[in-house]
PDB file of C-alpha atoms and ligand atoms in Angstrom:
ATOM      1  CA  MET A   1      32.611 -51.335  86.753  1.00  0.00           C
ATOM      2  CA  THR A   2      35.826 -50.964  88.681  1.00  0.00           C
ATOM      3  CA  SER A   3      38.248 -53.625  89.842  1.00  0.00           C
ATOM      4  CA  SER A   4      41.092 -53.573  92.323  1.00  0.00           C
ATOM      5  CA  ILE A   5      44.206 -51.834  91.056  1.00  0.00           C
ATOM      6  CA  PRO A   6      46.972 -54.259  90.112  1.00  0.00           C
ATOM      7  CA  GLU A   7      50.494 -53.448  91.234  1.00  0.00           C
ATOM      8  CA  THR A   8      51.442 -52.728  87.662  1.00  0.00           C
ATOM      9  CA  PHE A   9      49.785 -52.309  84.269  1.00  0.00           C
ATOM     10  CA  ASP A  10      52.947 -53.405  82.454  1.00  0.00           C
ATOM     11  CA  ALA A  11      51.179 -56.430  80.949  1.00  0.00           C
ATOM     12  CA  PHE A  12      49.164 -54.003  78.823  1.00  0.00           C
ATOM     13  CA  ALA A  13      52.103 -51.956  77.524  1.00  0.00           C
ATOM     14  CA  PHE A  14      53.735 -53.045  74.266  1.00  0.00           C
ATOM     15  CA  SER A  15      57.062 -51.526  75.297  1.00  0.00           C
ATOM     16  CA  LYS A  16      57.110 -53.552  78.549  1.00  0.00           C
ATOM     17  CA  GLN A  17      56.936 -56.954  76.849  1.00  0.00           C
ATOM     18  CA  PRO A  18      60.134 -59.066  77.169  1.00  0.00           C
ATOM     19  CA  ASP A  19      60.368 -59.502  73.375  1.00  0.00           C
ATOM     20  CA  PHE A  20      59.556 -55.865  72.584  1.00  0.00           C
ATOM     21  CA  HIS A  21      61.063 -54.801  69.256  1.00  0.00           C
ATOM     22  CA  GLU A  22      59.943 -51.293  68.349  1.00  0.00           C
ATOM     23  CA  PRO A  23      60.146 -51.574  64.510  1.00  0.00           C
ATOM     24  CA  SER A  24      58.146 -54.842  64.535  1.00  0.00           C
ATOM     25  CA  VAL A  25      55.436 -53.415  66.771  1.00  0.00           C
ATOM     26  CA  ARG A  26      55.186 -50.363  64.541  1.00  0.00           C
ATOM     27  CA  GLN A  27      54.830 -52.583  61.481  1.00  0.00           C
ATOM     28  CA  ALA A  28      52.053 -54.533  63.209  1.00  0.00           C
ATOM     29  CA  PHE A  29      50.187 -51.316  64.008  1.00  0.00           C
ATOM     30  CA  ARG A  30      50.388 -50.260  60.368  1.00  0.00           C
ATOM     31  CA  LYS A  31      48.731 -53.535  59.369  1.00  0.00           C
ATOM     32  CA  ALA A  32      46.111 -53.382  62.143  1.00  0.00           C
ATOM     33  CA  VAL A  33      44.268 -50.293  60.875  1.00  0.00           C
ATOM     34  CA  PRO A  34      44.044 -49.106  57.229  1.00  0.00           C
ATOM     35  CA  LEU A  35      43.949 -45.471  58.377  1.00  0.00           C
ATOM     36  CA  LYS A  36      43.779 -42.757  55.711  1.00  0.00           C
ATOM     37  CA  THR A  37      41.981 -39.758  57.184  1.00  0.00           C
ATOM     38  CA  LEU A  38      41.904 -37.786  60.433  1.00  0.00           C
ATOM     39  CA  VAL A  39      38.857 -35.624  61.120  1.00  0.00           C
ATOM     40  CA  VAL A  40      39.328 -32.759  63.578  1.00  0.00           C
ATOM     41  CA  TYR A  41      35.994 -31.478  64.892  1.00  0.00           C
ATOM     42  CA  CYS A  42      34.210 -29.984  67.909  1.00  0.00           C
ATOM     43  CA  TYR A  43      33.130 -31.796  71.071  1.00  0.00           C
ATOM     44  CA  ASP A  44      29.689 -30.156  70.819  1.00  0.00           C
ATOM     45  CA  PRO A  45      27.123 -33.024  71.096  1.00  0.00           C
ATOM     46  CA  ARG A  46      25.266 -31.531  68.119  1.00  0.00           C
ATOM     47  CA  ALA A  47      28.330 -32.070  65.941  1.00  0.00           C
ATOM     48  CA  THR A  48      28.458 -35.879  66.145  1.00  0.00           C
ATOM     49  CA  GLY A  49      27.335 -36.237  62.503  1.00  0.00           C
ATOM     50  CA  ILE A  50      30.607 -34.734  61.269  1.00  0.00           C
ATOM     51  CA  PRO A  51      32.760 -37.902  60.962  1.00  0.00           C
ATOM     52  CA  GLU A  52      30.021 -39.644  58.954  1.00  0.00           C
ATOM     53  CA  ALA A  53      29.587 -36.616  56.681  1.00  0.00           C
ATOM     54  CA  VAL A  54      33.347 -36.479  56.031  1.00  0.00           C
ATOM     55  CA  ALA A  55      33.485 -40.263  55.519  1.00  0.00           C
ATOM     56  CA  ARG A  56      30.788 -39.954  52.844  1.00  0.00           C
ATOM     57  CA  ALA A  57      32.494 -36.964  51.199  1.00  0.00           C
ATOM     58  CA  LEU A  58      35.915 -38.628  51.023  1.00  0.00           C
ATOM     59  CA  GLY A  59      34.759 -42.228  50.515  1.00  0.00           C
ATOM     60  CA  GLU A  60      36.086 -43.511  53.835  1.00  0.00           C
ATOM     61  CA  VAL A  61      35.079 -46.499  55.971  1.00  0.00           C
ATOM     62  CA  HIS A  62      33.707 -45.335  59.338  1.00  0.00           C
ATOM     63  CA  PRO A  63      33.101 -46.514  62.013  1.00  0.00           C
ATOM     64  CA  GLY A  64      34.092 -49.853  60.460  1.00  0.00           C
ATOM     65  CA  GLU A  65      34.397 -52.941  62.608  1.00  0.00           C
ATOM     66  CA  VAL A  66      36.682 -53.940  65.458  1.00  0.00           C
ATOM     67  CA  ILE A  67      38.467 -57.213  64.691  1.00  0.00           C
ATOM     68  CA  THR A  68      38.837 -59.766  67.487  1.00  0.00           C
ATOM     69  CA  GLY A  69      41.840 -62.076  67.703  1.00  0.00           C
ATOM     70  CA  GLU A  70      42.009 -65.789  68.502  1.00  0.00           C
ATOM     71  CA  ARG A  71      42.228 -65.152  72.226  1.00  0.00           C
ATOM     72  CA  GLY A  72      39.182 -62.887  72.154  1.00  0.00           C
ATOM     73  CA  ASN A  73      41.077 -59.642  72.479  1.00  0.00           C
ATOM     74  CA  LYS A  74      40.506 -56.643  70.249  1.00  0.00           C
ATOM     75  CA  ILE A  75      43.445 -56.425  67.863  1.00  0.00           C
ATOM     76  CA  ALA A  76      42.484 -54.366  64.821  1.00  0.00           C
ATOM     77  CA  SER A  77      39.835 -52.294  63.015  1.00  0.00           C
ATOM     78  CA  THR A  78      38.569 -51.881  59.459  1.00  0.00           C
ATOM     79  CA  THR A  79      38.029 -48.123  59.786  1.00  0.00           C
ATOM     80  CA  THR A  80      39.946 -45.752  57.532  1.00  0.00           C
ATOM     81  CA  LEU A  81      39.014 -42.638  59.538  1.00  0.00           C
ATOM     82  CA  PHE A  82      39.959 -41.525  63.043  1.00  0.00           C
ATOM     83  CA  GLU A  83      38.296 -38.722  64.991  1.00  0.00           C
ATOM     84  CA  VAL A  84      40.133 -35.979  66.875  1.00  0.00           C
ATOM     85  CA  VAL A  85      37.475 -34.280  69.004  1.00  0.00           C
ATOM     86  CA  VAL A  86      38.464 -30.926  70.528  1.00  0.00           C
ATOM     87  CA  ALA A  87      36.838 -27.589  71.435  1.00  0.00           C
ATOM     88  CA  GLY A  88      35.767 -25.796  68.256  1.00  0.00           C
ATOM     89  CA  GLY A  89      37.562 -28.367  66.098  1.00  0.00           C
ATOM     90  CA  ARG A  90      40.651 -26.156  66.298  1.00  0.00           C
ATOM     91  CA  ALA A  91      43.841 -27.546  64.788  1.00  0.00           C
ATOM     92  CA  VAL A  92      46.065 -26.348  67.640  1.00  0.00           C
ATOM     93  CA  ASP A  93      44.750 -29.230  69.750  1.00  0.00           C
ATOM     94  CA  ALA A  94      45.224 -31.792  66.977  1.00  0.00           C
ATOM     95  CA  LEU A  95      48.851 -31.290  65.931  1.00  0.00           C
ATOM     96  CA  ARG A  96      50.300 -34.020  68.153  1.00  0.00           C
ATOM     97  CA  SER A  97      47.535 -36.465  67.172  1.00  0.00           C
ATOM     98  CA  VAL A  98      48.395 -35.924  63.494  1.00  0.00           C
ATOM     99  CA  THR A  99      52.057 -36.666  64.214  1.00  0.00           C
ATOM    100  CA  VAL A 100      51.311 -39.853  66.162  1.00  0.00           C
ATOM    101  CA  ALA A 101      48.771 -41.095  63.570  1.00  0.00           C
ATOM    102  CA  GLN A 102      51.352 -40.671  60.810  1.00  0.00           C
ATOM    103  CA  HIS A 103      53.991 -42.504  62.830  1.00  0.00           C
ATOM    104  CA  LEU A 104      51.814 -45.490  63.718  1.00  0.00           C
ATOM    105  CA  PHE A 105      49.524 -45.879  60.709  1.00  0.00           C
ATOM    106  CA  GLY A 106      50.437 -43.384  57.995  1.00  0.00           C
ATOM    107  CA  ILE A 107      47.863 -40.817  56.873  1.00  0.00           C
ATOM    108  CA  THR A 108      46.715 -39.391  53.529  1.00  0.00           C
ATOM    109  CA  ASN A 109      44.205 -36.718  54.570  1.00  0.00           C
ATOM    110  CA  VAL A 110      43.443 -34.367  57.448  1.00  0.00           C
ATOM    111  CA  ALA A 111      40.017 -32.699  57.489  1.00  0.00           C
ATOM    112  CA  VAL A 112      39.436 -29.745  59.822  1.00  0.00           C
ATOM    113  CA  VAL A 113      35.733 -29.139  60.349  1.00  0.00           C
ATOM    114  CA  HIS A 114      34.221 -26.073  62.027  1.00  0.00           C
ATOM    115  CA  HIS A 115      30.450 -26.086  62.554  1.00  0.00           C
ATOM    116  CA  THR A 116      27.627 -23.549  62.468  1.00  0.00           C
ATOM    117  CA  HIS A 117      26.428 -22.056  65.778  1.00  0.00           C
ATOM    118  CA  CYS A 118      29.644 -23.257  67.470  1.00  0.00           C
ATOM    119  CA  GLY A 119      30.183 -22.251  71.091  1.00  0.00           C
ATOM    120  CA  ALA A 120      33.633 -21.053  70.029  1.00  0.00           C
ATOM    121  CA  THR A 121      31.880 -18.170  68.188  1.00  0.00           C
ATOM    122  CA  SER A 122      30.088 -17.080  71.387  1.00  0.00           C
ATOM    123  CA  PHE A 123      33.110 -15.456  73.046  1.00  0.00           C
ATOM    124  CA  THR A 124      36.150 -13.414  72.062  1.00  0.00           C
ATOM    125  CA  ALA A 125      39.840 -13.879  72.816  1.00  0.00           C
ATOM    126  CA  ASP A 126      39.726 -10.836  75.114  1.00  0.00           C
ATOM    127  CA  GLY A 127      36.552 -12.142  76.761  1.00  0.00           C
ATOM    128  CA  ILE A 128      38.011 -15.497  77.782  1.00  0.00           C
ATOM    129  CA  ILE A 129      41.373 -13.976  78.827  1.00  0.00           C
ATOM    130  CA  ASP A 130      39.618 -11.352  80.994  1.00  0.00           C
ATOM    131  CA  ALA A 131      37.234 -13.917  82.515  1.00  0.00           C
ATOM    132  CA  TYR A 132      40.111 -16.188  83.498  1.00  0.00           C
ATOM    133  CA  ARG A 133      41.922 -13.286  85.124  1.00  0.00           C
ATOM    134  CA  ASP A 134      38.805 -12.237  87.072  1.00  0.00           C
ATOM    135  CA  GLU A 135      37.328 -15.649  87.902  1.00  0.00           C
ATOM    136  CA  GLN A 136      40.367 -17.935  88.189  1.00  0.00           C
ATOM    137  CA  GLY A 137      43.103 -15.437  89.023  1.00  0.00           C
ATOM    138  CA  ALA A 138      45.041 -16.922  86.112  1.00  0.00           C
ATOM    139  CA  ASP A 139      46.791 -15.316  83.148  1.00  0.00           C
ATOM    140  CA  ILE A 140      46.154 -17.331  79.985  1.00  0.00           C
ATOM    141  CA  SER A 141      47.034 -14.463  77.631  1.00  0.00           C
ATOM    142  CA  SER A 142      50.170 -16.178  76.382  1.00  0.00           C
ATOM    143  CA  LEU A 143      49.086 -19.777  76.973  1.00  0.00           C
ATOM    144  CA  TYR A 144      47.599 -20.163  73.466  1.00  0.00           C
ATOM    145  CA  GLU A 145      47.907 -18.027  70.364  1.00  0.00           C
ATOM    146  CA  ARG A 146      44.945 -15.633  70.222  1.00  0.00           C
ATOM    147  CA  GLU A 147      43.889 -16.842  66.763  1.00  0.00           C
ATOM    148  CA  SER A 148      43.234 -20.334  68.162  1.00  0.00           C
ATOM    149  CA  LEU A 149      41.202 -19.283  71.219  1.00  0.00           C
ATOM    150  CA  CYS A 150      37.840 -18.663  69.577  1.00  0.00           C
ATOM    151  CA  ILE A 151      36.174 -18.495  66.160  1.00  0.00           C
ATOM    152  CA  SER A 152      35.177 -15.007  64.979  1.00  0.00           C
ATOM    153  CA  ASP A 153      35.073 -15.759  61.237  1.00  0.00           C
ATOM    154  CA  TYR A 154      34.711 -19.281  59.810  1.00  0.00           C
ATOM    155  CA  ILE A 155      36.779 -18.679  56.671  1.00  0.00           C
ATOM    156  CA  GLU A 156      39.579 -17.083  58.707  1.00  0.00           C
ATOM    157  CA  SER A 157      39.556 -19.821  61.364  1.00  0.00           C
ATOM    158  CA  LEU A 158      39.769 -22.544  58.689  1.00  0.00           C
ATOM    159  CA  LYS A 159      42.532 -20.668  56.840  1.00  0.00           C
ATOM    160  CA  HIS A 160      44.425 -20.354  60.105  1.00  0.00           C
ATOM    161  CA  ASP A 161      43.985 -23.979  61.125  1.00  0.00           C
ATOM    162  CA  THR A 162      44.830 -25.525  57.759  1.00  0.00           C
ATOM    163  CA  GLY A 163      47.849 -23.200  57.608  1.00  0.00           C
ATOM    164  CA  LEU A 164      48.913 -24.250  61.099  1.00  0.00           C
ATOM    165  CA  LEU A 165      48.731 -27.915  60.096  1.00  0.00           C
ATOM    166  CA  ARG A 166      50.604 -27.283  56.852  1.00  0.00           C
ATOM    167  CA  ALA A 167      53.382 -25.408  58.658  1.00  0.00           C
ATOM    168  CA  SER A 168      53.807 -28.131  61.290  1.00  0.00           C
ATOM    169  CA  PRO A 169      56.829 -30.411  60.774  1.00  0.00           C
ATOM    170  CA  GLY A 170      54.617 -33.161  62.242  1.00  0.00           C
ATOM    171  CA  THR A 171      52.305 -33.022  59.212  1.00  0.00           C
ATOM    172  CA  PRO A 172      53.824 -34.931  56.279  1.00  0.00           C
ATOM    173  CA  LYS A 173      54.113 -32.810  53.109  1.00  0.00           C
ATOM    174  CA  HIS A 174      52.060 -35.299  51.073  1.00  0.00           C
ATOM    175  CA  VAL A 175      49.008 -35.017  53.340  1.00  0.00           C
ATOM    176  CA  HIS A 176      45.912 -33.506  51.700  1.00  0.00           C
ATOM    177  CA  ILE A 177      44.416 -30.912  54.068  1.00  0.00           C
ATOM    178  CA  TYR A 178      40.736 -30.016  53.858  1.00  0.00           C
ATOM    179  CA  GLY A 179      38.856 -27.240  55.683  1.00  0.00           C
ATOM    180  CA  PHE A 180      35.076 -27.707  55.920  1.00  0.00           C
ATOM    181  CA  VAL A 181      32.155 -25.889  57.505  1.00  0.00           C
ATOM    182  CA  TYR A 182      29.434 -28.278  58.732  1.00  0.00           C
ATOM    183  CA  ASN A 183      25.856 -27.075  59.080  1.00  0.00           C
ATOM    184  CA  ILE A 184      24.553 -28.771  62.247  1.00  0.00           C
ATOM    185  CA  ASP A 185      20.916 -28.210  61.223  1.00  0.00           C
ATOM    186  CA  THR A 186      21.073 -29.628  57.693  1.00  0.00           C
ATOM    187  CA  GLY A 187      24.131 -31.905  57.925  1.00  0.00           C
ATOM    188  CA  GLU A 188      25.558 -30.147  54.878  1.00  0.00           C
ATOM    189  CA  LEU A 189      29.346 -30.001  54.519  1.00  0.00           C
ATOM    190  CA  SER A 190      30.899 -27.060  52.620  1.00  0.00           C
ATOM    191  CA  LEU A 191      34.463 -27.291  51.380  1.00  0.00           C
ATOM    192  CA  VAL A 192      36.296 -24.023  52.130  1.00  0.00           C
ATOM    193  CA  ILE A 193      39.980 -24.985  51.931  1.00  0.00           C
ATOM    194  CA  ASP A 194      41.468 -27.623  49.637  1.00  0.00           C
ATOM    195  CA  ASP A 195      45.236 -28.005  49.995  1.00  0.00           C
ATOM    196  CA  PRO A 196      46.408 -31.157  48.188  1.00  0.00           C
ATOM    197  CA  GLY A 197      49.955 -31.033  49.560  1.00  0.00           C
ATOM    198  CA  VAL A 198      53.047 -32.105  47.672  1.00  0.00           C
ATOM    199  CA  GLN A 199      53.269 -35.622  46.253  1.00  0.00           C
ATOM    200  CA  GLN A 200      56.748 -36.970  46.826  1.00  0.00           C
ATOM    201  CA  SER A 201      58.340 -39.099  44.147  1.00  0.00           C
ATOM    202  CA  GLU A 202      59.203 -42.624  45.208  1.00  0.00           C
TER     203      GLU A 202
HETATM  204 ZN1   ZN B   1      31.505 -26.249  68.512  1.00  0.00          ZN
END
């Protein structure tokens, strides 16, 4: 359903409210969702069982329930797990989401999940770069690092992605990073990388 476009959407932006106070809004967000874990996985429709499998493995609440406020608007959720759904479940596309999730809610875990028979294993870095040159007349050879373009080896892709997350200043040092392979036929989750991070003293 569509409706006519209002002159402005400011009414829906926290930062446009007359009494906007950034630290208070941030505190309210932290209370609104008890987030603990981000799951990075592929947009392949066969991979939709991944967040549930990770929730079971890590003891998370997902999808949880949306909480409605007194005025009937949706104000919070009981979930402890958010999904970051990107091609191949590659970490390169999730770095900013990790940073924002930490800022708004605080996070404890990031799970990167690559799945069996993934489309990202069906082409090579050279293959996609060449195809773009020939079909789109576009040079993407330096647009992304080659290691993040496709998956040629599941262990290597998980090592790369968990390493990329660990090296990012946007990933807090205390965050536990997991790398899993998910079997789309059996639903089985195999832990490949287990990087507990560094616990900071209070
Ligand atoms: Zn995939």
